[in-house]
C-alpha cells in the first residue's frame, strides 16, 4: 500500500488541487464507466450527479436514489467526494434550496452511501474517497486499500485525505 503526502492550497473544488487532479488522471482516465454522485464542477467521471442544478452534472438527484438506480456490481469505479461535515451538508443543501433531514446529517447517512457504493462497484473495481479521514469503505465492505494521498494545506486547515480502494470480495 502506497502513502504519499503532497501540499496544496485549500480549494472547495477538491478535484482542482494539483496532487488530487494528478491522482484522478492516473485512475479515472477518460472517465468511462466511472460514476460520481457528488460531482460538483470538476469531476472526470462520465456519469455525474449533483444535488445542485448549477453544477456540471447530467442529473440533480440526492446521492442515495441516484446510486440505487445502478445494478449491483455494474460499475468500474465511483468517486465519493461528499460534504465532509454536518455543517457542510447543511450549507450545500441550502445552496440547492433544500434542508437536510436529521438523518442526512448523521453518520448513518454516510454509512448508507458507502454501503450502496460498495454494492454497485464490480469486483476489481475502484472507489476513491475524499474527506478528513482515511476510513474509505473498508475491509468489512469487501475492499482492500491500495493507495492513500494526504494533502496538507497549512495553518489550521484539515488535510484532505484521499483513499483508493479495490473491491476484492462480495459482502
Ligand atoms: C465537496 S463538493 C464536490 C466537489 C467536486 N469533487 C469538485 O472538485 O468539483 C460536494 C458536492 O456534493 C453536492 N451534494 C451535497 N449533498 C448532496 C446529496 N445529498 N446528493 C447529491 N449531491 C450532494 C454539493 O452540491 C457539492 O457540489
Short mmCIF file of C-alpha atoms and ligand atoms in Angstrom, two decimals:
data_model
loop_
_atom_site.label_atom_id
_atom_site.label_comp_id
_atom_site.label_asym_id
_atom_site.label_seq_id
_atom_site.Cartn_x
_atom_site.Cartn_y
_atom_site.Cartn_z
CA UNK A 1 0.00 0.00 0.00
CA UNK A 2 1.39 3.36 -1.07
CA UNK A 3 1.14 6.52 1.11
CA UNK A 4 2.09 9.90 -0.34
CA UNK A 5 1.91 13.40 1.15
CA UNK A 6 1.75 16.43 -1.16
CA UNK A 7 0.95 20.00 -0.14
CA UNK A 8 -1.68 22.11 -1.96
CA UNK A 9 -3.57 25.36 -1.34
CA UNK A 10 -7.06 24.56 0.05
CA UNK A 11 -9.88 24.66 -2.51
CA UNK A 12 -13.57 23.86 -2.09
CA UNK A 13 -13.38 22.24 -5.54
CA UNK A 14 -11.38 19.22 -4.39
CA UNK A 15 -10.53 17.92 -7.85
CA UNK A 16 -8.80 21.16 -8.94
CA UNK A 17 -5.97 20.68 -6.39
CA UNK A 18 -2.88 19.55 -8.35
CA UNK A 19 -1.92 16.38 -6.42
CA UNK A 20 -5.56 15.22 -6.49
CA UNK A 21 -6.02 16.07 -10.17
CA UNK A 22 -2.90 14.00 -10.93
CA UNK A 23 -4.14 11.03 -8.88
CA UNK A 24 -7.50 11.15 -10.69
CA UNK A 25 -5.77 11.21 -14.08
CA UNK A 26 -3.94 8.00 -13.13
CA UNK A 27 -7.04 6.05 -12.07
CA UNK A 28 -10.01 7.56 -13.90
CA UNK A 29 -8.51 8.19 -17.34
CA UNK A 30 -11.22 9.44 -19.70
CA UNK A 31 -13.92 8.62 -17.08
CA UNK A 32 -15.61 5.81 -19.00
CA UNK A 33 -17.52 3.53 -16.58
CA UNK A 34 -16.98 5.93 -13.67
CA UNK A 35 -19.80 7.45 -11.63
CA UNK A 36 -19.73 10.49 -9.34
CA UNK A 37 -22.79 11.08 -7.12
CA UNK A 38 -21.36 14.35 -5.66
CA UNK A 39 -19.82 15.69 -8.86
CA UNK A 40 -19.54 19.42 -8.18
CA UNK A 41 -17.92 21.16 -11.16
CA UNK A 42 -14.72 19.29 -11.89
CA UNK A 43 -15.41 15.57 -11.95
CA UNK A 44 -13.68 13.44 -14.61
CA UNK A 45 -16.38 10.73 -14.28
CA UNK A 46 -18.57 10.22 -17.38
CA UNK A 47 -21.74 9.81 -15.28
CA UNK A 48 -22.15 12.77 -12.93
CA UNK A 49 -24.82 13.78 -10.42
CA UNK A 50 -25.08 16.70 -8.02
CA UNK A 51 -27.95 17.95 -5.89
CA UNK A 52 -27.16 21.49 -7.09
CA UNK A 53 -28.56 22.32 -10.55
CA UNK A 54 -25.74 24.82 -11.21
CA UNK A 55 -23.09 22.09 -11.10
CA UNK A 56 -21.53 20.24 -14.04
CA UNK A 57 -23.69 17.12 -13.85
CA UNK A 58 -26.28 15.35 -16.01
CA UNK A 59 -28.67 14.75 -13.09
CA UNK A 60 -29.62 16.57 -9.89
CA UNK A 61 -30.82 13.84 -7.57
CA UNK A 62 -29.95 13.14 -3.98
CA UNK A 63 -26.99 10.76 -3.91
CA UNK A 64 -28.86 7.77 -2.42
CA UNK A 65 -31.63 7.42 -5.05
CA UNK A 66 -29.03 8.25 -7.72
CA UNK A 67 -26.80 5.32 -6.66
CA UNK A 68 -29.79 3.00 -6.23
CA UNK A 69 -30.53 3.27 -9.99
CA UNK A 70 -27.43 1.26 -10.92
CA UNK A 71 -27.35 -2.53 -10.98
CA UNK A 72 -25.30 -4.28 -8.34
CA UNK A 73 -21.66 -4.94 -9.30
CA UNK A 74 -22.06 -2.99 -12.55
CA UNK A 75 -19.64 -0.05 -12.24
CA UNK A 76 -15.94 0.23 -12.97
CA UNK A 77 -15.35 3.00 -10.44
CA UNK A 78 -17.04 5.52 -8.13
CA UNK A 79 -15.74 8.84 -6.82
CA UNK A 80 -17.04 9.83 -3.37
CA UNK A 81 -16.43 13.48 -2.53
CA UNK A 82 -19.43 14.36 -0.35
CA UNK A 83 -19.66 17.27 2.11
CA UNK A 84 -17.22 16.43 4.94
CA UNK A 85 -19.25 17.57 7.99
CA UNK A 86 -22.88 18.16 9.06
CA UNK A 87 -22.24 21.89 8.67
CA UNK A 88 -21.08 21.44 5.06
CA UNK A 89 -24.11 19.23 4.36
CA UNK A 90 -26.45 21.99 5.59
CA UNK A 91 -24.59 24.62 3.52
CA UNK A 92 -24.75 22.56 0.31
CA UNK A 93 -28.43 21.76 0.80
CA UNK A 94 -29.17 25.46 1.41
CA UNK A 95 -27.42 26.40 -1.86
CA UNK A 96 -29.62 23.82 -3.62
CA UNK A 97 -32.73 25.33 -1.94
CA UNK A 98 -33.20 22.31 0.36
CA UNK A 99 -32.96 21.46 4.04
CA UNK A 100 -31.37 18.16 5.16
CA UNK A 101 -33.28 15.82 7.46
CA UNK A 102 -31.71 14.93 10.80
CA UNK A 103 -30.73 11.53 9.35
CA UNK A 104 -29.00 13.17 6.37
CA UNK A 105 -26.61 14.98 8.73
CA UNK A 106 -25.88 11.81 10.74
CA UNK A 107 -23.19 9.14 10.38
CA UNK A 108 -25.95 6.72 9.32
CA UNK A 109 -26.35 8.67 6.07
CA UNK A 110 -22.61 8.41 5.32
CA UNK A 111 -22.67 4.68 6.07
CA UNK A 112 -25.64 4.17 3.70
CA UNK A 113 -23.77 5.99 0.90
CA UNK A 114 -20.76 3.71 1.47
CA UNK A 115 -22.90 0.53 1.56
CA UNK A 116 -24.56 1.45 -1.75
CA UNK A 117 -21.24 2.40 -3.32
CA UNK A 118 -19.73 -0.93 -2.27
CA UNK A 119 -22.62 -2.87 -3.78
CA UNK A 120 -22.67 -1.02 -7.14
CA UNK A 121 -18.94 -1.42 -7.96
CA UNK A 122 -17.84 -4.55 -9.84
CA UNK A 123 -15.28 -6.99 -8.47
CA UNK A 124 -11.86 -5.45 -9.20
CA UNK A 125 -13.47 -2.00 -9.47
CA UNK A 126 -12.08 1.08 -7.74
CA UNK A 127 -13.60 3.53 -5.23
CA UNK A 128 -11.82 6.80 -4.45
CA UNK A 129 -12.98 8.57 -1.26
CA UNK A 130 -12.19 12.14 -0.21
CA UNK A 131 -12.58 13.55 3.30
CA UNK A 132 -10.95 14.23 6.64
CA UNK A 133 -10.19 10.59 7.47
CA UNK A 134 -8.71 7.54 5.79
CA UNK A 135 -11.53 5.09 6.56
CA UNK A 136 -12.69 4.67 2.97
CA UNK A 137 -15.16 1.78 2.51
CA UNK A 138 -13.02 -0.72 4.38
CA UNK A 139 -12.42 -4.46 4.62
CA UNK A 140 -15.87 -5.17 6.02
CA UNK A 141 -17.42 -3.93 2.79
CA UNK A 142 -15.04 -6.12 0.76
CA UNK A 143 -12.36 -3.57 -0.16
CA UNK A 144 -8.56 -3.50 0.04
CA UNK A 145 -6.72 -0.22 0.44
CA UNK A 146 -4.23 0.33 -2.37
CA UNK A 147 -3.22 3.98 -2.00
CA UNK A 148 -3.56 6.93 0.40
CA UNK A 149 -2.79 10.54 -0.55
CA UNK A 150 -2.53 13.12 2.24
CA UNK A 151 -2.92 16.71 1.11
CA UNK A 152 -1.97 19.17 3.87
CA UNK A 153 -3.00 22.79 3.33
CA UNK A 154 -1.05 24.64 6.02
CA UNK A 155 -2.21 26.68 9.02
CA UNK A 156 -5.16 25.25 10.92
CA UNK A 157 -6.73 23.59 7.88
CA UNK A 158 -7.56 19.90 8.00
CA UNK A 159 -5.71 17.77 5.45
CA UNK A 160 -7.73 16.47 2.55
CA UNK A 161 -7.32 12.69 2.70
CA UNK A 162 -7.78 10.54 -0.38
CA UNK A 163 -8.15 6.75 -0.23
CA UNK A 164 -8.05 4.47 -3.26
CA UNK A 165 -9.59 1.02 -2.72
CA UNK A 166 -10.24 -2.04 -4.87
CA UNK A 167 -13.22 -4.37 -4.45
CA UNK A 168 -11.86 -7.85 -3.73
CA UNK A 169 -14.89 -9.57 -2.15
CA UNK A 170 -18.67 -9.61 -2.33
CA UNK A 171 -20.12 -8.83 1.12
C1 LIG B 1 -17.08 18.58 -1.91
S1 LIG B 1 -18.23 19.08 -3.13
C2 LIG B 1 -17.66 18.17 -4.58
C3 LIG B 1 -16.62 18.93 -5.34
C4 LIG B 1 -16.13 18.22 -6.60
N1 LIG B 1 -15.44 16.99 -6.29
C5 LIG B 1 -15.22 19.14 -7.40
O1 LIG B 1 -14.00 19.11 -7.18
O2 LIG B 1 -15.74 19.89 -8.22
C6 LIG B 1 -19.67 18.17 -2.67
C7 LIG B 1 -20.82 18.29 -3.67
O3 LIG B 1 -21.87 17.44 -3.22
C8 LIG B 1 -23.12 18.04 -3.52
N2 LIG B 1 -24.09 17.42 -2.59
C9 LIG B 1 -24.26 17.66 -1.28
N3 LIG B 1 -25.17 16.83 -0.76
C10 LIG B 1 -25.61 16.05 -1.76
C11 LIG B 1 -26.54 14.97 -1.84
N4 LIG B 1 -27.24 14.53 -0.78
N5 LIG B 1 -26.72 14.37 -3.02
C12 LIG B 1 -26.03 14.78 -4.13
N6 LIG B 1 -25.15 15.80 -4.12
C13 LIG B 1 -24.93 16.42 -2.95
C14 LIG B 1 -22.88 19.53 -3.34
O4 LIG B 1 -23.80 20.30 -4.08
C15 LIG B 1 -21.42 19.70 -3.77
O5 LIG B 1 -21.33 20.14 -5.12
#
